[in-house]
Amino acid sequence: RSDWPRYSLDLQIDPETRTIQGSQEVIITNDTQFTWGDLYFRLFPNLPHFDGEMEIASVQRAGRPLPFSYAADRTAIRVAPPQPVAPGASLTLDLIFSVEAPAPTEPYVLFGASQGILNLPLAYPVLAVFDQAAAAASEPIPWRLDMPATYGDTAFTQAALYQVTATLPSTFTVVATGVLLGRTSSADGQDTWRWTSGPIREWMMTLSPDFHVVSTSAYSTTVNSYFLSGDEATGNEALQISAAALRVYQDHYGRYPYPAMDIVASPLQYRGMEFPGLDLIGLGLYRQRTQDLEFLIVHEVAHQWWYNMVGNDPVRTPWLDEGLAEYSTYVYLEAVRGQAAADNLLANRWQTPVTYARNNGLDAVVNQPASAFGPGRYETIVYAKAALFFHAVRQEVGDDMFFRILKAYVQRYRFREVQPADFVSLAERLSGKSLAAIYNEWVLSYVTP
């Protein structure tokens, strides 16, 4: 596609002070039916739960400064282009920015430094998503500037292409989205890393002087497992699990789109977080709760299909990708450990908490924004109940048709963004069955005791 945003990033990183001096060129094409008056970029480090600081020094077009102002509690900037951007028209902007990341003491650190690792997701200005429905309704700001819930995923982003250069001390190993083109050293003890990417949802990098790596292959993909000293056994286990998951999901959903996939130990305690071609897995799973390592990895690997390839809004409809990533763990267990293990997962991880919620006034409609649930109910409804919806669809249409639907879902919406109706209408058209009753029972309704 010629209308994907194209980012060229140049980052100077000082891990000691946790700072970035950055510049970026971004080529933007208006791929909507509406003329754009203003443009908005998200500044995700300024989210309260990221606790970072991103400052924009300048925005220019063809060497000329453009006016800009902060918006959405400094989590965005509004940029006024010299003239409105008509449908199909393109615009090239240059931004100069700086980022400061925190060093929190909490056990879960997605953005910032902890335990010798510096995580830098979304550490650059990201073009916001233009909401055509909001524009059709004449809303004053038809750009998606939602504040994400602290317990849900952070960013709704569109697929884009990236060229990234990062310079930092040579003692650090960097793991990043995209394909590493090269690493060159200079006499001053700095290394310059260069990456490129096909379509990905967002740019992410994580770095540490202490990373070790082991590698294997899964079909044509190189799989890398990065871990810290002392975690060699679980680092190797993580490698084998992720390679097995990658094979299972390619068999059932279609080809993985990149030449490599990285599984990286990270200060996320007992949780994981997905990025394109790169999944972070909490250090606590390598050390204290090793029995949960397999489940978390196979869930996060599934997000390479459900979030990255087939995108959705994780702030307003988080169940679409979380429910399918969660259900994919059942598909994995069927293939690797057998039907009894898969059914045990279904009963204990999904049916039991959903039944408890229904019996105790905690049930809720699945199709709601993340902010509607609160941290206590989010996992039960958005993960477990949504997974049971996909299981009910599978039971209704049969195994062969179910996986035919999922492969078609990937092919049709590859690197696009979907709404719930897109999945349901595709499944109904391919299967020839109405799924309205199932959708209403699991996604649109809730039980009161």
Short mmCIF file of C-alpha atoms in Angstrom, two decimals:
data_model
loop_
_atom_site.label_atom_id
_atom_site.label_comp_id
_atom_site.label_asym_id
_atom_site.label_seq_id
_atom_site.Cartn_x
_atom_site.Cartn_y
_atom_site.Cartn_z
CA ARG A 1 0.00 0.00 0.00
CA SER A 2 1.18 3.51 -0.78
CA ASP A 3 -0.95 5.22 1.87
CA TRP A 4 0.65 3.76 5.00
CA PRO A 5 2.33 6.39 7.19
CA ARG A 6 6.11 6.26 6.80
CA TYR A 7 8.32 7.13 9.75
CA SER A 8 12.05 7.81 9.62
CA LEU A 9 13.40 8.10 13.18
CA ASP A 10 16.84 9.16 14.38
CA LEU A 11 17.31 8.59 18.12
CA GLN A 12 20.23 9.53 20.39
CA ILE A 13 19.77 7.49 23.58
CA ASP A 14 21.47 7.97 26.94
CA PRO A 15 20.50 4.97 29.09
CA GLU A 16 22.09 6.46 32.21
CA THR A 17 19.81 9.50 32.20
CA ARG A 18 17.03 7.55 30.43
CA THR A 19 16.72 10.28 27.79
CA ILE A 20 16.21 10.39 24.04
CA GLN A 21 16.98 13.24 21.67
CA GLY A 22 14.98 12.45 18.59
CA SER A 23 14.07 13.65 15.14
CA GLN A 24 11.61 12.13 12.75
CA GLU A 25 10.33 12.59 9.27
CA VAL A 26 6.83 11.27 8.73
CA ILE A 27 5.07 11.01 5.40
CA ILE A 28 1.31 11.07 5.88
CA THR A 29 -1.32 10.27 3.26
CA ASN A 30 -4.97 11.08 3.87
CA ASP A 31 -6.58 7.69 3.28
CA THR A 32 -10.07 8.82 4.35
CA GLN A 33 -13.01 10.46 2.60
CA PHE A 34 -12.67 13.62 4.68
CA THR A 35 -10.41 16.64 4.36
CA TRP A 36 -8.09 17.08 7.32
CA GLY A 37 -7.89 20.58 8.75
CA ASP A 38 -5.64 19.83 11.70
CA LEU A 39 -3.43 16.82 12.41
CA TYR A 40 -2.93 15.19 15.80
CA PHE A 41 0.03 13.20 17.09
CA ARG A 42 -0.10 11.15 20.29
CA LEU A 43 2.63 11.62 22.91
CA PHE A 44 2.23 8.37 24.84
CA PRO A 45 5.15 8.89 27.28
CA ASN A 46 3.07 11.72 28.81
CA LEU A 47 0.32 9.33 29.92
CA PRO A 48 0.01 9.40 33.73
CA HIS A 49 0.80 5.71 34.11
CA PHE A 50 3.84 5.96 31.80
CA ASP A 51 5.08 8.81 34.01
CA GLY A 52 7.51 10.01 31.35
CA GLU A 53 7.99 13.32 29.63
CA MET A 54 7.94 14.07 25.91
CA GLU A 55 8.58 17.58 24.69
CA ILE A 56 8.14 18.72 21.11
CA ALA A 57 10.74 21.29 20.08
CA SER A 58 9.49 21.96 16.56
CA VAL A 59 7.27 20.79 13.72
CA GLN A 60 8.31 21.75 10.21
CA ARG A 61 7.26 21.26 6.62
CA ALA A 62 9.84 21.81 3.92
CA GLY A 63 12.05 23.64 6.41
CA ARG A 64 9.34 26.01 7.55
CA PRO A 65 7.95 25.87 11.11
CA LEU A 66 4.32 24.92 11.58
CA PRO A 67 2.23 26.04 14.56
CA PHE A 68 1.42 23.32 17.07
CA SER A 69 -0.11 23.15 20.53
CA TYR A 70 -0.44 20.49 23.21
CA ALA A 71 -3.82 18.77 23.61
CA ALA A 72 -5.50 15.99 25.62
CA ASP A 73 -3.57 16.76 28.82
CA ARG A 74 -0.29 16.89 26.90
CA THR A 75 -0.77 13.36 25.55
CA ALA A 76 -1.15 14.82 22.04
CA ILE A 77 -0.22 17.79 19.89
CA ARG A 78 -2.39 19.55 17.33
CA VAL A 79 -0.53 20.57 14.21
CA ALA A 80 -1.90 23.13 11.75
CA PRO A 81 -0.72 22.29 8.21
CA PRO A 82 -0.30 25.19 5.75
CA GLN A 83 -3.45 24.08 3.93
CA PRO A 84 -6.05 21.37 4.54
CA VAL A 85 -5.04 17.86 3.52
CA ALA A 86 -7.52 16.59 0.93
CA PRO A 87 -8.43 12.91 0.53
CA GLY A 88 -5.58 11.15 -1.22
CA ALA A 89 -3.12 13.98 -0.64
CA SER A 90 0.22 13.49 1.14
CA LEU A 91 2.19 15.63 3.53
CA THR A 92 5.75 15.32 4.87
CA LEU A 93 6.49 16.67 8.34
CA ASP A 94 9.69 16.88 10.38
CA LEU A 95 9.49 16.80 14.18
CA ILE A 96 12.20 17.39 16.76
CA PHE A 97 11.46 15.96 20.20
CA SER A 98 12.96 14.77 23.48
CA VAL A 99 11.88 12.01 25.84
CA GLU A 100 12.67 11.30 29.46
CA ALA A 101 11.75 7.89 30.88
CA PRO A 102 11.24 7.18 34.60
CA ALA A 103 12.88 4.63 36.88
CA PRO A 104 9.91 3.41 38.94
CA THR A 105 10.16 1.15 41.96
CA GLU A 106 6.98 -0.77 41.10
CA PRO A 107 7.31 -4.42 40.02
CA TYR A 108 5.57 -3.70 36.68
CA VAL A 109 7.46 -1.23 34.47
CA LEU A 110 6.37 -1.09 30.82
CA PHE A 111 7.89 2.34 30.13
CA GLY A 112 11.15 3.18 31.88
CA ALA A 113 14.10 1.50 33.60
CA SER A 114 13.99 -1.38 36.08
CA GLN A 115 16.20 -4.36 36.94
CA GLY A 116 18.84 -3.39 34.39
CA ILE A 117 16.40 -3.10 31.48
CA LEU A 118 15.16 0.08 29.78
CA ASN A 119 11.81 -0.27 27.99
CA LEU A 120 10.98 2.42 25.42
CA PRO A 121 7.64 1.65 23.76
CA LEU A 122 6.01 4.40 21.70
CA ALA A 123 8.81 6.83 22.54
CA TYR A 124 8.15 9.07 19.52
CA PRO A 125 5.20 11.18 18.28
CA VAL A 126 2.64 8.83 16.70
CA LEU A 127 0.03 10.00 14.21
CA ALA A 128 -3.37 9.64 15.89
CA VAL A 129 -6.11 7.57 14.25
CA PHE A 130 -8.64 9.60 12.28
CA ASP A 131 -12.19 8.56 13.17
CA GLN A 132 -14.36 8.77 10.04
CA ALA A 133 -17.54 8.09 12.01
CA ALA A 134 -16.75 11.04 14.28
CA ALA A 135 -16.04 13.20 11.22
CA ALA A 136 -19.36 12.18 9.65
CA ALA A 137 -21.08 13.21 12.89
CA SER A 138 -19.29 16.59 12.70
CA GLU A 139 -17.48 16.11 16.00
CA PRO A 140 -15.06 18.99 16.60
CA ILE A 141 -12.00 16.72 16.96
CA PRO A 142 -12.43 13.60 14.78
CA TRP A 143 -9.12 12.13 15.95
CA ARG A 144 -8.83 9.38 18.53
CA LEU A 145 -7.31 10.94 21.65
CA ASP A 146 -8.77 8.55 24.28
CA MET A 147 -7.07 8.18 27.64
CA PRO A 148 -6.45 4.41 28.03
CA ALA A 149 -7.28 2.57 31.23
CA THR A 150 -4.18 1.79 33.28
CA TYR A 151 -4.99 -1.95 33.30
CA GLY A 152 -5.62 -2.22 29.55
CA ASP A 153 -3.51 -1.75 26.44
CA THR A 154 -2.21 1.72 25.76
CA ALA A 155 -2.37 2.55 22.10
CA PHE A 156 -4.78 2.44 19.18
CA THR A 157 -2.50 2.81 16.17
CA GLN A 158 -2.60 2.14 12.46
CA ALA A 159 -0.04 0.07 10.62
CA ALA A 160 2.93 2.07 9.33
CA LEU A 161 6.38 1.60 7.82
CA TYR A 162 9.54 2.48 9.76
CA GLN A 163 13.19 3.28 9.23
CA VAL A 164 14.95 3.76 12.57
CA THR A 165 18.49 4.70 13.56
CA ALA A 166 19.49 4.66 17.24
CA THR A 167 22.85 5.61 18.73
CA LEU A 168 23.73 4.54 22.28
CA PRO A 169 26.63 3.11 24.33
CA SER A 170 28.18 -0.03 22.86
CA THR A 171 27.73 -1.95 26.14
CA PHE A 172 24.00 -2.24 25.48
CA THR A 173 22.11 -4.84 23.49
CA VAL A 174 18.97 -3.51 21.82
CA VAL A 175 15.93 -5.58 20.86
CA ALA A 176 13.45 -3.76 18.64
CA THR A 177 10.58 -4.18 16.26
CA GLY A 178 11.53 -4.47 12.60
CA VAL A 179 14.52 -6.04 10.90
CA LEU A 180 18.03 -5.14 12.07
CA LEU A 181 20.02 -3.90 9.08
CA GLY A 182 23.28 -3.35 10.89
CA ARG A 183 25.20 -2.23 13.94
CA THR A 184 28.33 -0.11 13.63
CA SER A 185 30.76 0.98 16.34
CA SER A 186 32.61 4.26 16.67
CA ALA A 187 35.76 5.19 18.54
CA ASP A 188 33.84 7.06 21.23
CA GLY A 189 32.22 3.89 22.58
CA GLN A 190 28.90 4.45 20.83
CA ASP A 191 27.10 2.02 18.54
CA THR A 192 24.65 2.97 15.83
CA TRP A 193 21.84 0.49 15.15
CA ARG A 194 19.64 0.60 12.04
CA TRP A 195 16.29 -1.13 11.49
CA THR A 196 13.66 -1.21 8.80
CA SER A 197 10.16 -2.64 8.86
CA GLY A 198 7.26 -3.70 6.77
CA PRO A 199 3.84 -2.77 8.17
CA ILE A 200 3.77 -2.79 11.98
CA ARG A 201 1.39 -1.23 14.50
CA GLU A 202 4.03 0.63 16.52
CA TRP A 203 7.74 0.96 17.15
CA MET A 204 9.21 -0.54 20.32
CA MET A 205 12.73 -0.96 21.66
CA THR A 206 14.09 -2.46 24.86
CA LEU A 207 17.75 -2.42 25.88
CA SER A 208 20.05 -3.81 28.52
CA PRO A 209 23.77 -4.46 29.01
CA ASP A 210 22.84 -7.84 30.49
CA PHE A 211 20.79 -9.56 27.77
CA HIS A 212 21.74 -13.08 26.69
CA VAL A 213 20.14 -14.64 23.62
CA VAL A 214 19.47 -18.12 22.25
CA SER A 215 17.84 -18.77 18.87
CA THR A 216 16.05 -21.43 16.87
CA SER A 217 13.74 -21.55 13.87
CA ALA A 218 10.03 -22.09 13.40
CA TYR A 219 9.38 -22.85 9.75
CA SER A 220 11.10 -19.93 7.99
CA THR A 221 11.17 -17.63 11.05
CA THR A 222 14.16 -17.10 13.32
CA VAL A 223 13.00 -17.10 16.94
CA ASN A 224 15.15 -15.34 19.54
CA SER A 225 14.80 -15.59 23.32
CA TYR A 226 16.46 -12.79 25.34
CA PHE A 227 16.95 -13.22 29.08
CA LEU A 228 19.13 -12.12 31.98
CA SER A 229 22.02 -13.93 33.70
CA GLY A 230 20.81 -16.78 35.89
CA ASP A 231 17.71 -17.36 33.78
CA GLU A 232 19.33 -19.62 31.19
CA ALA A 233 17.05 -22.60 31.84
CA THR A 234 13.81 -20.64 31.57
CA GLY A 235 15.26 -18.58 28.71
CA ASN A 236 15.74 -21.78 26.75
CA GLU A 237 12.28 -22.98 27.76
CA ALA A 238 10.79 -19.70 26.53
CA LEU A 239 12.52 -20.23 23.19
CA GLN A 240 11.01 -23.68 22.67
CA ILE A 241 7.53 -22.58 23.75
CA SER A 242 7.48 -19.55 21.46
CA ALA A 243 8.73 -21.56 18.49
CA ALA A 244 6.04 -24.20 19.07
CA ALA A 245 3.35 -21.51 19.35
CA LEU A 246 4.53 -19.87 16.15
CA ARG A 247 4.23 -23.17 14.27
CA VAL A 248 0.76 -23.92 15.66
CA TYR A 249 -0.61 -20.49 14.83
CA GLN A 250 0.82 -20.49 11.32
CA ASP A 251 -0.85 -23.85 10.76
CA HIS A 252 -4.21 -22.53 11.94
CA TYR A 253 -4.23 -18.82 11.04
CA GLY A 254 -1.81 -18.31 8.16
CA ARG A 255 1.78 -17.24 7.72
CA TYR A 256 3.61 -15.11 10.23
CA PRO A 257 4.67 -11.97 8.31
CA TYR A 258 8.21 -11.26 9.54
CA PRO A 259 11.59 -13.03 9.27
CA ALA A 260 12.14 -13.02 13.05
CA MET A 261 10.27 -13.01 16.35
CA ASP A 262 11.74 -11.99 19.70
CA ILE A 263 10.67 -13.11 23.19
CA VAL A 264 12.25 -10.79 25.75
CA ALA A 265 12.42 -10.99 29.54
CA SER A 266 11.19 -7.71 30.95
CA PRO A 267 10.30 -6.04 34.29
CA LEU A 268 6.58 -6.80 33.90
CA GLN A 269 6.36 -9.05 37.00
CA TYR A 270 3.94 -11.85 36.03
CA ARG A 271 2.46 -10.24 32.94
CA GLY A 272 3.31 -9.91 29.27
CA MET A 273 2.91 -7.28 26.55
CA GLU A 274 2.76 -7.67 22.81
CA PHE A 275 4.50 -5.59 20.17
CA PRO A 276 4.99 -6.32 16.46
CA GLY A 277 7.39 -9.23 16.18
CA LEU A 278 8.43 -8.74 19.81
CA ASP A 279 6.77 -9.93 23.01
CA LEU A 280 7.81 -8.88 26.51
CA ILE A 281 7.43 -11.53 29.23
CA GLY A 282 7.59 -10.64 32.92
CA LEU A 283 10.75 -11.60 34.82
CA GLY A 284 8.62 -13.14 37.59
CA LEU A 285 7.55 -15.83 35.12
CA TYR A 286 11.18 -16.81 34.56
CA ARG A 287 11.85 -17.05 38.29
CA GLN A 288 8.92 -17.33 40.71
CA ARG A 289 5.94 -18.49 38.62
CA THR A 290 7.60 -20.66 36.01
CA GLN A 291 4.44 -22.78 35.79
CA ASP A 292 2.72 -19.84 34.08
CA LEU A 293 5.50 -19.12 31.58
CA GLU A 294 4.05 -21.27 28.80
CA PHE A 295 0.57 -19.79 29.00
CA LEU A 296 1.76 -16.18 28.96
CA ILE A 297 4.10 -16.73 26.03
CA VAL A 298 1.56 -18.49 23.84
CA HIS A 299 -1.01 -15.78 24.60
CA GLU A 300 1.41 -13.01 23.63
CA VAL A 301 2.59 -14.80 20.48
CA ALA A 302 -1.05 -15.05 19.34
CA HIS A 303 -1.22 -11.25 19.41
CA GLN A 304 1.00 -11.22 16.32
CA TRP A 305 -2.20 -12.16 14.49
CA TRP A 306 -4.81 -10.61 16.81
CA TYR A 307 -3.69 -6.99 17.30
CA ASN A 308 -0.79 -6.64 14.90
CA MET A 309 -2.02 -8.20 11.66
CA VAL A 310 -5.74 -7.81 12.36
CA GLY A 311 -5.94 -4.53 14.23
CA ASN A 312 -8.74 -3.24 16.41
CA ASP A 313 -9.25 -0.49 18.93
CA PRO A 314 -7.84 -1.91 22.21
CA VAL A 315 -9.21 1.05 24.16
CA ARG A 316 -12.86 0.88 23.02
CA THR A 317 -13.17 -2.78 21.92
CA PRO A 318 -10.36 -4.61 23.75
CA TRP A 319 -12.14 -7.97 23.65
CA LEU A 320 -11.65 -8.41 19.90
CA ASP A 321 -7.92 -9.06 20.12
CA GLU A 322 -7.72 -10.21 23.75
CA GLY A 323 -10.51 -12.75 23.33
CA LEU A 324 -8.90 -14.30 20.27
CA ALA A 325 -5.39 -14.25 21.77
CA GLU A 326 -6.82 -15.90 24.87
CA TYR A 327 -8.70 -18.50 22.84
CA SER A 328 -5.55 -19.20 20.87
CA THR A 329 -4.02 -20.70 24.02
CA TYR A 330 -6.72 -23.39 23.78
CA VAL A 331 -5.79 -23.99 20.13
CA TYR A 332 -2.12 -24.28 21.14
CA LEU A 333 -2.81 -26.72 23.96
CA GLU A 334 -4.94 -28.91 21.69
CA ALA A 335 -2.05 -29.17 19.25
CA VAL A 336 0.84 -29.51 21.73
CA ARG A 337 -0.54 -31.06 24.92
CA GLY A 338 -3.79 -32.71 23.83
CA GLN A 339 -7.52 -32.21 24.22
CA ALA A 340 -7.63 -32.90 27.96
CA ALA A 341 -5.15 -30.10 28.69
CA ALA A 342 -7.10 -27.70 26.48
CA ASP A 343 -10.41 -28.58 28.11
CA ASN A 344 -8.88 -28.18 31.55
CA LEU A 345 -7.82 -24.65 30.59
CA LEU A 346 -11.30 -23.85 29.28
CA ALA A 347 -12.98 -25.06 32.46
CA ASN A 348 -10.63 -23.56 35.03
CA ARG A 349 -9.44 -20.34 33.40
CA TRP A 350 -12.63 -19.26 31.62
CA GLN A 351 -15.79 -21.12 32.64
CA THR A 352 -15.16 -21.04 36.39
CA PRO A 353 -14.53 -17.25 36.71
CA VAL A 354 -17.33 -16.39 34.28
CA THR A 355 -19.77 -18.61 36.20
CA TYR A 356 -18.66 -16.98 39.45
CA ALA A 357 -19.19 -13.54 37.95
CA ARG A 358 -22.66 -14.46 36.77
CA ASN A 359 -23.62 -15.87 40.17
CA ASN A 360 -22.32 -12.88 42.13
CA GLY A 361 -23.51 -9.85 40.18
CA LEU A 362 -20.16 -9.32 38.47
CA ASP A 363 -21.10 -10.22 34.91
CA ALA A 364 -20.94 -7.47 32.26
CA VAL A 365 -21.44 -6.81 28.58
CA VAL A 366 -18.25 -7.77 26.74
CA ASN A 367 -18.49 -5.15 23.99
CA GLN A 368 -17.47 -2.13 26.08
CA PRO A 369 -14.39 0.06 26.44
CA ALA A 370 -11.68 -1.09 28.80
CA SER A 371 -12.54 1.73 31.18
CA ALA A 372 -16.01 0.25 31.77
CA PHE A 373 -14.76 -2.74 33.74
CA GLY A 374 -12.32 -1.65 36.39
CA PRO A 375 -9.22 -3.77 37.02
CA GLY A 376 -11.12 -6.43 38.96
CA ARG A 377 -13.49 -7.48 36.17
CA TYR A 378 -11.37 -6.68 33.13
CA GLU A 379 -9.67 -10.05 32.80
CA THR A 380 -12.80 -12.10 33.53
CA ILE A 381 -14.94 -10.31 30.94
CA VAL A 382 -12.50 -9.13 28.24
CA TYR A 383 -10.37 -12.29 28.28
CA ALA A 384 -12.39 -15.23 29.65
CA LYS A 385 -15.92 -14.39 28.55
CA ALA A 386 -14.71 -13.23 25.13
CA ALA A 387 -12.77 -16.49 24.72
CA LEU A 388 -15.96 -18.42 25.49
CA PHE A 389 -17.70 -16.49 22.70
CA PHE A 390 -15.13 -17.67 20.18
CA HIS A 391 -15.42 -21.21 21.52
CA ALA A 392 -19.20 -21.04 21.09
CA VAL A 393 -18.74 -19.88 17.48
CA ARG A 394 -16.40 -22.83 16.87
CA GLN A 395 -18.93 -25.27 18.31
CA GLU A 396 -21.66 -23.78 16.12
CA VAL A 397 -19.80 -23.80 12.80
CA GLY A 398 -17.46 -26.78 13.33
CA ASP A 399 -13.69 -27.00 13.47
CA ASP A 400 -12.91 -26.85 9.76
CA MET A 401 -15.14 -23.84 9.16
CA PHE A 402 -13.93 -22.06 12.30
CA PHE A 403 -10.31 -22.11 11.18
CA ARG A 404 -11.31 -21.27 7.62
CA ILE A 405 -13.03 -18.19 9.06
CA LEU A 406 -9.96 -17.16 11.04
CA LYS A 407 -7.65 -17.54 8.04
CA ALA A 408 -10.05 -15.47 5.94
CA TYR A 409 -10.26 -12.88 8.74
CA VAL A 410 -6.48 -12.46 8.61
CA GLN A 411 -6.36 -12.32 4.83
CA ARG A 412 -9.18 -9.81 4.46
CA TYR A 413 -8.18 -7.44 7.26
CA ARG A 414 -4.40 -7.85 7.11
CA PHE A 415 -2.87 -4.69 8.63
CA ARG A 416 -6.26 -3.00 8.70
CA GLU A 417 -8.56 -2.24 11.64
CA VAL A 418 -11.79 -4.10 12.38
CA GLN A 419 -15.00 -3.57 14.27
CA PRO A 420 -16.90 -6.42 15.99
CA ALA A 421 -19.44 -6.51 13.14
CA ASP A 422 -16.63 -7.31 10.69
CA PHE A 423 -15.82 -10.62 12.36
CA VAL A 424 -19.47 -11.62 12.81
CA SER A 425 -20.51 -10.78 9.24
CA LEU A 426 -17.52 -12.62 7.77
CA ALA A 427 -18.18 -15.68 9.93
CA GLU A 428 -21.86 -15.72 9.02
CA ARG A 429 -21.17 -15.30 5.31
CA LEU A 430 -18.61 -18.11 5.17
CA SER A 431 -20.49 -20.54 7.43
CA GLY A 432 -23.97 -19.78 6.16
CA LYS A 433 -25.18 -19.69 9.77
CA SER A 434 -26.63 -16.92 11.86
CA LEU A 435 -24.46 -16.12 14.87
CA ALA A 436 -26.80 -13.45 16.26
CA ALA A 437 -27.95 -15.52 19.21
CA ILE A 438 -24.41 -16.51 20.21
CA TYR A 439 -23.16 -12.95 19.81
CA ASN A 440 -26.03 -11.62 21.88
CA GLU A 441 -25.52 -14.20 24.63
CA TRP A 442 -21.78 -13.82 25.05
CA VAL A 443 -20.93 -10.31 23.84
CA LEU A 444 -24.00 -8.07 24.20
CA SER A 445 -25.72 -9.48 27.28
CA TYR A 446 -24.99 -10.09 30.93
CA VAL A 447 -26.56 -12.20 33.63
CA THR A 448 -27.90 -10.82 36.89
CA PRO A 449 -28.26 -13.31 39.77
#
